[in-house]
GROMACS .gro file of C-alpha atoms in nm:
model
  340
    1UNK     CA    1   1.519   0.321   1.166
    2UNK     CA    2   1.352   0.259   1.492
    3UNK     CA    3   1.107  -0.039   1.495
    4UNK     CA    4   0.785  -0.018   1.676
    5UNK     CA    5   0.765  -0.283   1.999
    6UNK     CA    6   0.594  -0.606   1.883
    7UNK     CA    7   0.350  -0.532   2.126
    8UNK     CA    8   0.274  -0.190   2.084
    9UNK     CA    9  -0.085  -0.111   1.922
   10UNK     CA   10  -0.238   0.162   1.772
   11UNK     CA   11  -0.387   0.271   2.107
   12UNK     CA   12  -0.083   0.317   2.312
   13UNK     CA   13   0.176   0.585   2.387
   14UNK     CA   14   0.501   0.653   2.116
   15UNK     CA   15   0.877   0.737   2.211
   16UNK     CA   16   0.900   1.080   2.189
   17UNK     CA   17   1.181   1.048   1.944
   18UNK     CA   18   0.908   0.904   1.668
   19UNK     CA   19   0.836   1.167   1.520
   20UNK     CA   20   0.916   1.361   1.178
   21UNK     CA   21   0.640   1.185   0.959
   22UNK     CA   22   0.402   1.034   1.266
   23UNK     CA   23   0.358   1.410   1.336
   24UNK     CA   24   0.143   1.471   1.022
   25UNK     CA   25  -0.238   1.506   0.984
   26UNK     CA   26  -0.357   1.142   1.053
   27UNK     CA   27  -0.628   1.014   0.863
   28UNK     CA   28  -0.979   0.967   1.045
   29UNK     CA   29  -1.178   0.666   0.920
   30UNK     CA   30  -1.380   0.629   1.250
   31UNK     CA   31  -1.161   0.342   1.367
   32UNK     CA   32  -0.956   0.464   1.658
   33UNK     CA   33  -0.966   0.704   1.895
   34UNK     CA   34  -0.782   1.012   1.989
   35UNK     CA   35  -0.470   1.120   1.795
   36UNK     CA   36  -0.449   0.789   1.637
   37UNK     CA   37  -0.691   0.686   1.441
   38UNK     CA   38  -0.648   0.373   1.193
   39UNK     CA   39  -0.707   0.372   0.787
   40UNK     CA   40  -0.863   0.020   0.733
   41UNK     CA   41  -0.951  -0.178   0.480
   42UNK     CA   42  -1.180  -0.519   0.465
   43UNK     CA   43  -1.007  -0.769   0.274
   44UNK     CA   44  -1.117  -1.163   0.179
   45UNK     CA   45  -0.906  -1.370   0.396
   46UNK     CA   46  -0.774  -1.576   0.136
   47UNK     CA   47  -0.559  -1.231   0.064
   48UNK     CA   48  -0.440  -1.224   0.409
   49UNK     CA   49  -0.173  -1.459   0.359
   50UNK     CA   50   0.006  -1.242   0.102
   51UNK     CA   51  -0.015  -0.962   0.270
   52UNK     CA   52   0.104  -1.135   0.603
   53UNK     CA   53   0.392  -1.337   0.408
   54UNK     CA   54   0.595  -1.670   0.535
   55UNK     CA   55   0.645  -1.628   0.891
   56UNK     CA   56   0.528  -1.242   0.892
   57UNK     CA   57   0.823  -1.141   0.647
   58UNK     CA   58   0.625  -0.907   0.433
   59UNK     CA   59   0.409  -0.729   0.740
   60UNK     CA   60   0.694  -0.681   0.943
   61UNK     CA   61   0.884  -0.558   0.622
   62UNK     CA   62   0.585  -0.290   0.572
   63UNK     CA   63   0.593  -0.213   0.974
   64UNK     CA   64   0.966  -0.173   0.946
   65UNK     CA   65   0.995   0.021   0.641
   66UNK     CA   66   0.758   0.280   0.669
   67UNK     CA   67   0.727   0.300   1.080
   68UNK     CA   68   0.419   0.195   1.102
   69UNK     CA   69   0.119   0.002   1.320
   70UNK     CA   70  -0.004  -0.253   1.030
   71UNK     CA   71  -0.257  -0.519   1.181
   72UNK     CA   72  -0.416  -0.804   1.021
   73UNK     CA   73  -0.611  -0.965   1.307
   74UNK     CA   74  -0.692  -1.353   1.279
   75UNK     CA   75  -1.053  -1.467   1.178
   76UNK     CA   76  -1.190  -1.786   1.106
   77UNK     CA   77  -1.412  -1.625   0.874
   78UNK     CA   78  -1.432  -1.516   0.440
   79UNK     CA   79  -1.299  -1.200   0.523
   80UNK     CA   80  -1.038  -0.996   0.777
   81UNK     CA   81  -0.977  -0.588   0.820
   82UNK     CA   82  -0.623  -0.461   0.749
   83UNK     CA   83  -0.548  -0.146   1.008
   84UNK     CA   84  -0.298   0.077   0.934
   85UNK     CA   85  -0.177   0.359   1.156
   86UNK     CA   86   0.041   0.602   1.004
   87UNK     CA   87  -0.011   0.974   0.823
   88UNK     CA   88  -0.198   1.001   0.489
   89UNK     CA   89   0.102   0.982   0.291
   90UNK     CA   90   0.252   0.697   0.467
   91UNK     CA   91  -0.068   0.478   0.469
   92UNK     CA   92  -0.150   0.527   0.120
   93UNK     CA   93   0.215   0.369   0.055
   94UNK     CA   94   0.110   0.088   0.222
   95UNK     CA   95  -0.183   0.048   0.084
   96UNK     CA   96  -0.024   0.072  -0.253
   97UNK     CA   97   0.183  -0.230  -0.155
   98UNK     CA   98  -0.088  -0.427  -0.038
   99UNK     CA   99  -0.276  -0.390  -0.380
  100UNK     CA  100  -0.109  -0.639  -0.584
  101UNK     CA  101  -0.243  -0.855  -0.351
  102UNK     CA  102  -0.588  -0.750  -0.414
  103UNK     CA  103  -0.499  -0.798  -0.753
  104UNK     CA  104  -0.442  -1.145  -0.786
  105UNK     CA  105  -0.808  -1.177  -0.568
  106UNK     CA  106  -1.034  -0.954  -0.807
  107UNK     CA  107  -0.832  -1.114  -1.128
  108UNK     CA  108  -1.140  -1.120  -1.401
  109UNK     CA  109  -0.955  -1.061  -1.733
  110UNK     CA  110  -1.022  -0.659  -1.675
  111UNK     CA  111  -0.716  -0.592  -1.454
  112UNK     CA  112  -0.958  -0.404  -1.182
  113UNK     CA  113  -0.906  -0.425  -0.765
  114UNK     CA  114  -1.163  -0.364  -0.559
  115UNK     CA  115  -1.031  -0.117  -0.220
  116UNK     CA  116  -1.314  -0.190   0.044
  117UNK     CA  117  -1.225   0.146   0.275
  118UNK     CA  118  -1.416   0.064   0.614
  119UNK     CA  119  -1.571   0.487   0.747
  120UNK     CA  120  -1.787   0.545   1.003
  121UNK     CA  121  -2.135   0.554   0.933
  122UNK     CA  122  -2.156   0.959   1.015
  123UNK     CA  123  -1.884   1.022   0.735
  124UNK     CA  124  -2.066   0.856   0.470
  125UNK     CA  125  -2.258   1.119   0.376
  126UNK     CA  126  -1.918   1.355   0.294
  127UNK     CA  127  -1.862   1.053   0.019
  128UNK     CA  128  -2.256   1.098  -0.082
  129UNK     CA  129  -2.258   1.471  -0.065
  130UNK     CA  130  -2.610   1.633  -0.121
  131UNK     CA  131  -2.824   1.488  -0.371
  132UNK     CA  132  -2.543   1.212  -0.431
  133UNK     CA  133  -2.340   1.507  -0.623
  134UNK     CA  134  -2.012   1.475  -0.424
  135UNK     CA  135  -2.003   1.075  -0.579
  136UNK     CA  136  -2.066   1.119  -0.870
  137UNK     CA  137  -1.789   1.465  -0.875
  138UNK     CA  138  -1.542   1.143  -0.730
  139UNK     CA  139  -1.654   0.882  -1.049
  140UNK     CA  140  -1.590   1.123  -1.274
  141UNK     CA  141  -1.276   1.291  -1.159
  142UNK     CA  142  -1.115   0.969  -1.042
  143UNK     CA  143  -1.256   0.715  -1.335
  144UNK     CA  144  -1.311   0.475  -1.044
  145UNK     CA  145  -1.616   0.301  -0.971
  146UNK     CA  146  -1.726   0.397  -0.613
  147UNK     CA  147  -2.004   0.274  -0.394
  148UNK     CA  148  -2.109   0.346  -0.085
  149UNK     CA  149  -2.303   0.062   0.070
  150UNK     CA  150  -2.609   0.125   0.289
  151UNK     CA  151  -2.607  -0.141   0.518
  152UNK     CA  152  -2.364  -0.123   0.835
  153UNK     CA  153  -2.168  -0.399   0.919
  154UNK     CA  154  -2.279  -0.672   1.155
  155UNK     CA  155  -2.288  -0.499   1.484
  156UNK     CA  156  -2.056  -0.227   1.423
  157UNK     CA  157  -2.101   0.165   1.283
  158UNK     CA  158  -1.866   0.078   0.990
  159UNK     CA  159  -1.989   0.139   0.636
  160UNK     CA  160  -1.752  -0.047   0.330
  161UNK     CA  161  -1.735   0.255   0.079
  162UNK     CA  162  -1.609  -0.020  -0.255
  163UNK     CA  163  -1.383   0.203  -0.481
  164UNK     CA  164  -1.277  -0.039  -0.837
  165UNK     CA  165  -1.071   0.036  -1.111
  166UNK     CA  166  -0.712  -0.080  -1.212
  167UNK     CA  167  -0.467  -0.010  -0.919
  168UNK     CA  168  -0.366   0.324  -1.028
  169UNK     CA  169  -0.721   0.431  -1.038
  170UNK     CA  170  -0.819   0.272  -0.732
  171UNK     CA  171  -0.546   0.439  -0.545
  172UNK     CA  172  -0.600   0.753  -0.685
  173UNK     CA  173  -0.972   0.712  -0.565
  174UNK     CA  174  -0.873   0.611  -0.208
  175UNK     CA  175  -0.705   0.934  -0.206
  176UNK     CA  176  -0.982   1.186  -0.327
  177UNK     CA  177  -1.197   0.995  -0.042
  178UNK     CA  178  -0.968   1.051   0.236
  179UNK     CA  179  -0.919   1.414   0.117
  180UNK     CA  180  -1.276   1.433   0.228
  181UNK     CA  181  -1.265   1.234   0.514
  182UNK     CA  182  -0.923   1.369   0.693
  183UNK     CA  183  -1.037   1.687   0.836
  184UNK     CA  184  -1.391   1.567   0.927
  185UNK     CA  185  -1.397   1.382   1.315
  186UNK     CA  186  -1.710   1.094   1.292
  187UNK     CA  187  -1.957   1.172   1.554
  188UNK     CA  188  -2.153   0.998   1.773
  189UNK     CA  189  -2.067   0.599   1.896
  190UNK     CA  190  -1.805   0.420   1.715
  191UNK     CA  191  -1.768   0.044   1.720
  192UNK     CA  192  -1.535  -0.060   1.456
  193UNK     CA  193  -1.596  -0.395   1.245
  194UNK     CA  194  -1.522  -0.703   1.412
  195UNK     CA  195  -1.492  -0.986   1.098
  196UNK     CA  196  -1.589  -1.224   1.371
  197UNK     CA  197  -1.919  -1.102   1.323
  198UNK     CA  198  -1.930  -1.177   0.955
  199UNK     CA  199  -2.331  -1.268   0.871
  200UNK     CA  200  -2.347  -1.443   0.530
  201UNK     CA  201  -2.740  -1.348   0.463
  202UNK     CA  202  -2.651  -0.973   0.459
  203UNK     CA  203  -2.261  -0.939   0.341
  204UNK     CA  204  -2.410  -0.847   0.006
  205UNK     CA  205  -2.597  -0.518   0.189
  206UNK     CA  206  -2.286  -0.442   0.342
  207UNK     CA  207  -2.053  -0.489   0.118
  208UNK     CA  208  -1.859  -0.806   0.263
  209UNK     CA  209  -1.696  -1.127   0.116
  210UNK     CA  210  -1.961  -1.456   0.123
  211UNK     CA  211  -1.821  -1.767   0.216
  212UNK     CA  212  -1.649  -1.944  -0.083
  213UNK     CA  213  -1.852  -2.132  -0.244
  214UNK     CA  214  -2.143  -1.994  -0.161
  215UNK     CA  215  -2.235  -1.738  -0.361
  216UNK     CA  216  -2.307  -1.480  -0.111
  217UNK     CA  217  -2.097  -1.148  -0.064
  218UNK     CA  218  -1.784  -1.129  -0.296
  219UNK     CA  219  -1.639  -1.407  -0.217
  220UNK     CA  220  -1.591  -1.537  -0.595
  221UNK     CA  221  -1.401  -1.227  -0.636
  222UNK     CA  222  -1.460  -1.029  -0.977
  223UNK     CA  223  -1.491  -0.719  -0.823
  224UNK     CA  224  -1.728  -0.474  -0.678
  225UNK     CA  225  -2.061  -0.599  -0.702
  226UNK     CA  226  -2.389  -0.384  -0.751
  227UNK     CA  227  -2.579  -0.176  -0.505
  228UNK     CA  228  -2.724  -0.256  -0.209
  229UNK     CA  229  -3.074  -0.275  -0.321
  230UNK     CA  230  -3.017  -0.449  -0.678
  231UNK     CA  231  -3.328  -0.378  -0.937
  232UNK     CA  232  -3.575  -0.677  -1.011
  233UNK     CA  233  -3.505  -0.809  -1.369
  234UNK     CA  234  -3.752  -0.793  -1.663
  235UNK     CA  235  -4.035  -0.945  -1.707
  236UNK     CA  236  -4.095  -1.034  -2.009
  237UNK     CA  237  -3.951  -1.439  -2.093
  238UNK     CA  238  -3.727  -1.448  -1.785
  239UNK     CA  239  -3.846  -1.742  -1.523
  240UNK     CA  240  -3.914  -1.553  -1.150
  241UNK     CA  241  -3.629  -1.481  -0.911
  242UNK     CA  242  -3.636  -1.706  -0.660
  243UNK     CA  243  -3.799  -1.587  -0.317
  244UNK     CA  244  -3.623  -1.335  -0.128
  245UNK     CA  245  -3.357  -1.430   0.134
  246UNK     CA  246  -3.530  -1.236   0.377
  247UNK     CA  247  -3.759  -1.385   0.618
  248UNK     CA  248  -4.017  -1.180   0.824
  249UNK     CA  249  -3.997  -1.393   1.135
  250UNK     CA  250  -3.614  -1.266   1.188
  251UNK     CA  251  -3.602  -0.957   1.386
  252UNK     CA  252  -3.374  -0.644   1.242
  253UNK     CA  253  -2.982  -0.732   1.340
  254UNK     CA  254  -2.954  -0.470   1.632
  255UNK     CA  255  -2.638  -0.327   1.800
  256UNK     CA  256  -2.709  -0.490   2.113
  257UNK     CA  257  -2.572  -0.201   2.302
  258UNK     CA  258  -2.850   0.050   2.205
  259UNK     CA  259  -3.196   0.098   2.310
  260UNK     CA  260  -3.443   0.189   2.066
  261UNK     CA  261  -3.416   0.545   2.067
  262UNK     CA  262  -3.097   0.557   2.278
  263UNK     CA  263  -2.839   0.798   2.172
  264UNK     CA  264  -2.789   1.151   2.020
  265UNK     CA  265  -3.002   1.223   1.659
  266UNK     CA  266  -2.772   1.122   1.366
  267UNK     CA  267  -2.805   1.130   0.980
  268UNK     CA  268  -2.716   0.870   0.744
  269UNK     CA  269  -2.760   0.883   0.345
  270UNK     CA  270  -2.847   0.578   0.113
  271UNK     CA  271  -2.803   0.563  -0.251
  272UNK     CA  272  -3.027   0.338  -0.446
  273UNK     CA  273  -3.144   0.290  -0.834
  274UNK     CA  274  -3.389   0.505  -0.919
  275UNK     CA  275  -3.610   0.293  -1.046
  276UNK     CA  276  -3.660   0.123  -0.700
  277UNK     CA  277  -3.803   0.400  -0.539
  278UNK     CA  278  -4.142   0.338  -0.625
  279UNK     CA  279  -4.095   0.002  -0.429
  280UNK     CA  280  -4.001   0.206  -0.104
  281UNK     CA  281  -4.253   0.448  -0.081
  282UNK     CA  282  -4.545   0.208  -0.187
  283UNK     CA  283  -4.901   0.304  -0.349
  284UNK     CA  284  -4.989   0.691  -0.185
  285UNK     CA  285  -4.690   0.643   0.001
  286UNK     CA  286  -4.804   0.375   0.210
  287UNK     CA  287  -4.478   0.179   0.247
  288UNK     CA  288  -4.250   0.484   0.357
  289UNK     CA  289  -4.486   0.592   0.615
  290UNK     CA  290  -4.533   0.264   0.750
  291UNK     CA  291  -4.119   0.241   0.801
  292UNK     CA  292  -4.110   0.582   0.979
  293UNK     CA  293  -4.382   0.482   1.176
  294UNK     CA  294  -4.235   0.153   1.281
  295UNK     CA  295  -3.843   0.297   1.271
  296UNK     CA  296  -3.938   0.610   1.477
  297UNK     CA  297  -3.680   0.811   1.210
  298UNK     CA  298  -3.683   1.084   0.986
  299UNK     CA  299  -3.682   0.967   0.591
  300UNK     CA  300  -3.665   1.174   0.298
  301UNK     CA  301  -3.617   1.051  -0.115
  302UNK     CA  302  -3.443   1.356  -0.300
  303UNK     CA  303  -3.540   1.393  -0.602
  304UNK     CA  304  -3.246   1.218  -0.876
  305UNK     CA  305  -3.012   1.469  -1.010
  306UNK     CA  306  -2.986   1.551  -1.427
  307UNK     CA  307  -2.812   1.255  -1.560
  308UNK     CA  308  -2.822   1.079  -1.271
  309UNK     CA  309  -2.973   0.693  -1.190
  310UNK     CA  310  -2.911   0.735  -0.830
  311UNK     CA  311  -3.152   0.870  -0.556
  312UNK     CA  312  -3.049   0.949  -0.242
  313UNK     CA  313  -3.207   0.830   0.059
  314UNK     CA  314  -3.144   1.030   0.383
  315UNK     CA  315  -3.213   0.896   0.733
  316UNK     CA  316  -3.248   1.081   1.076
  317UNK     CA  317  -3.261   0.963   1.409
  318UNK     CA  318  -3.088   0.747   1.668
  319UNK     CA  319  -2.879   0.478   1.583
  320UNK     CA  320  -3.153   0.250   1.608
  321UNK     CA  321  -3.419   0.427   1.466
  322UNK     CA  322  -3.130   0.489   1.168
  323UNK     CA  323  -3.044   0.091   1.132
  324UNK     CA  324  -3.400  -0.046   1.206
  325UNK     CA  325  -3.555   0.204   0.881
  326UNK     CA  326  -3.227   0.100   0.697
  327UNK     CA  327  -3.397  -0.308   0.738
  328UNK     CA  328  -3.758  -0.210   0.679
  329UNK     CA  329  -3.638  -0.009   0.381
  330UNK     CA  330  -3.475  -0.342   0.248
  331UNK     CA  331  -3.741  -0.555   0.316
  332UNK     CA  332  -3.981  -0.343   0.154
  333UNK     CA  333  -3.778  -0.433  -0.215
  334UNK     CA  334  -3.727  -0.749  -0.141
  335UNK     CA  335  -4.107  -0.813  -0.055
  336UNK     CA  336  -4.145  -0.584  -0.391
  337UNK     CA  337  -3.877  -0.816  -0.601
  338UNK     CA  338  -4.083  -1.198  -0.482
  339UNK     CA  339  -4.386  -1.071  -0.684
  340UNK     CA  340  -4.200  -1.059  -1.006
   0.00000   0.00000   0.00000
């Protein structure tokens, strides 16, 4: 079996003679370009070891054994992004193999992983589907818990869909969500996650791992945590939350690349608890109209499905009209949760 060059990456040009399996449909996560796109995953660093092994025995193993790019970049940072180029089937098996590693992580006494899948921001809404129906089809076909988070990653256009459940469930979730995701390209800019940009304050709107210790993100493992906009508790005994994290003298986190309303329209949709709705749109609607004002986007609240807690959020404009609503949105619960 031919082994790929150490020094070959994703991006650049194969023998001819690798072929056979490389030839299948490659999986599009929004994290390469042109025929080579990369599945990838955001992992806690403390994993990476494992998954790297003594001297790079176990990556080089996976590499070797199933022809394949697999990357695990260095960060000085909670948490790292595992890249794997390689066909569906093929990544899958490597992602299967990577899993136990999770495993030992996400350990709470309910034998549950948590798969963080990084997608580009344009594909979320294939996981959403209208209304939030495509989701909830995937929790109930799969048995896996699956959130999409709303928030993109510090200066990137990745979104962490978190899929939990024991490993076969997981896996069996990843799938179902790259069904969806293979045959659809992303559109519009792509800038993949770069863990060097971890923020702390926000990995819990994003979906990333906190620094240990601290309490923020996931870094105390015990899988997935709740949505991105988490419902104020009750009232009635319970001492107040204590003030929001969020502080109105720091300015939106902005893709520095963009102007305000640079770039071609776009879409994204947010799920959130439907009981927080009321907190975005504000008395006669006040709130929501003061975020499209300020945002320059498009927002519309559907209506919750039968059965369903969720309400879906949908967001139209340029990428910075898109991530500045997604902030004012945020702050408007959080200035919503400090009066409880």
């Amino acid at each position: 079996m031919m082994r790929i060059p150490r020094n070959q990456g994703p991006g650049m040009k194969r023998n001819s003679d690798m072929s056979g399996p490389r030839s299948q449909k490659r999986i599009r996560t929004g994290g390469g370009g042109g025929d080579d796109p990369a599945l990838r995953l955001l992992i806690p660093s403390k994993v990476a070891g494992s998954i790297i092994g003594k001297g790079g025995k176990n990556i080089s193993r996976l590499r070797s054994d199933y022809n394949a790019v697999v990357q695990v970049p260095d960060c000085s940072g909670p948490e790292r992004v595992v890249s794997i180029s390689a066909d569906y089937e093929t990544a899958v098996k490597i992602v299967e193999q990577i899993v136990p590693c999770l495993d030992e992580f996400f350990s709470s006494g309910k034998g549950e992983v948590d798969i963080r899948l990084l997608v580009h921001q344009s594909l979320a809404g294939c996981v959403i589907g209208k209304g939030g129906s495509k989701v909830k089809e995937l929790r109930e076909k799969t048995s896996a818990k699956i959130k999409i988070f709303g928030n993109c990653c510090p200066q990137s256009t990745d979104r962490v869909v978190s899929i939990v459940g024991s490993p076969e469930v997981a896996i069996n979730g990843l799938k179902e969500i790259i069904d969806l995701l293979k045959e659809t390209p992303p559109k519009g800019y792509s800038e993949p996650y770069d863990p060097q940009n971890f923020d702390e304050e926000f990995a819990d709107d994003y979906g990333g791992f906190g620094m240990p210790g601290s309490g923020g993100g996931g870094g105390g493992g015990g899988g997935a945590r709740g949505p991105v906009w988490e419902p104020p508790p009750p009232r009635g005994g319970f001492p107040p939350p204590p003030p929001p994290t969020f502080r109105a003298n720091i300015p939106p986190p902005a893709l520095p690349r963009f102007s305000r309303d640079s770039g071609p329209p776009d879409s994204q949709q947010v799920t959130i608890p439907k009981d927080l709705a009321g907190a975005i749109i504000g008395k006669g609607g006040s709130r929501i109209r003061r975020v499209r004002s300020e945002s320059g986007a498009e927002i519309t609240i559907d209506e919750p499905l039968p059965g369903s807690n969720d309400r879906v959020i949908t967001i139209k404009g340029s990428p910075d009209q898109i991530q500045l609503a997604q902030y004012l949105l945020q702050q408007s619960v959080r200035e919503s949760q400090s009066r409880y």
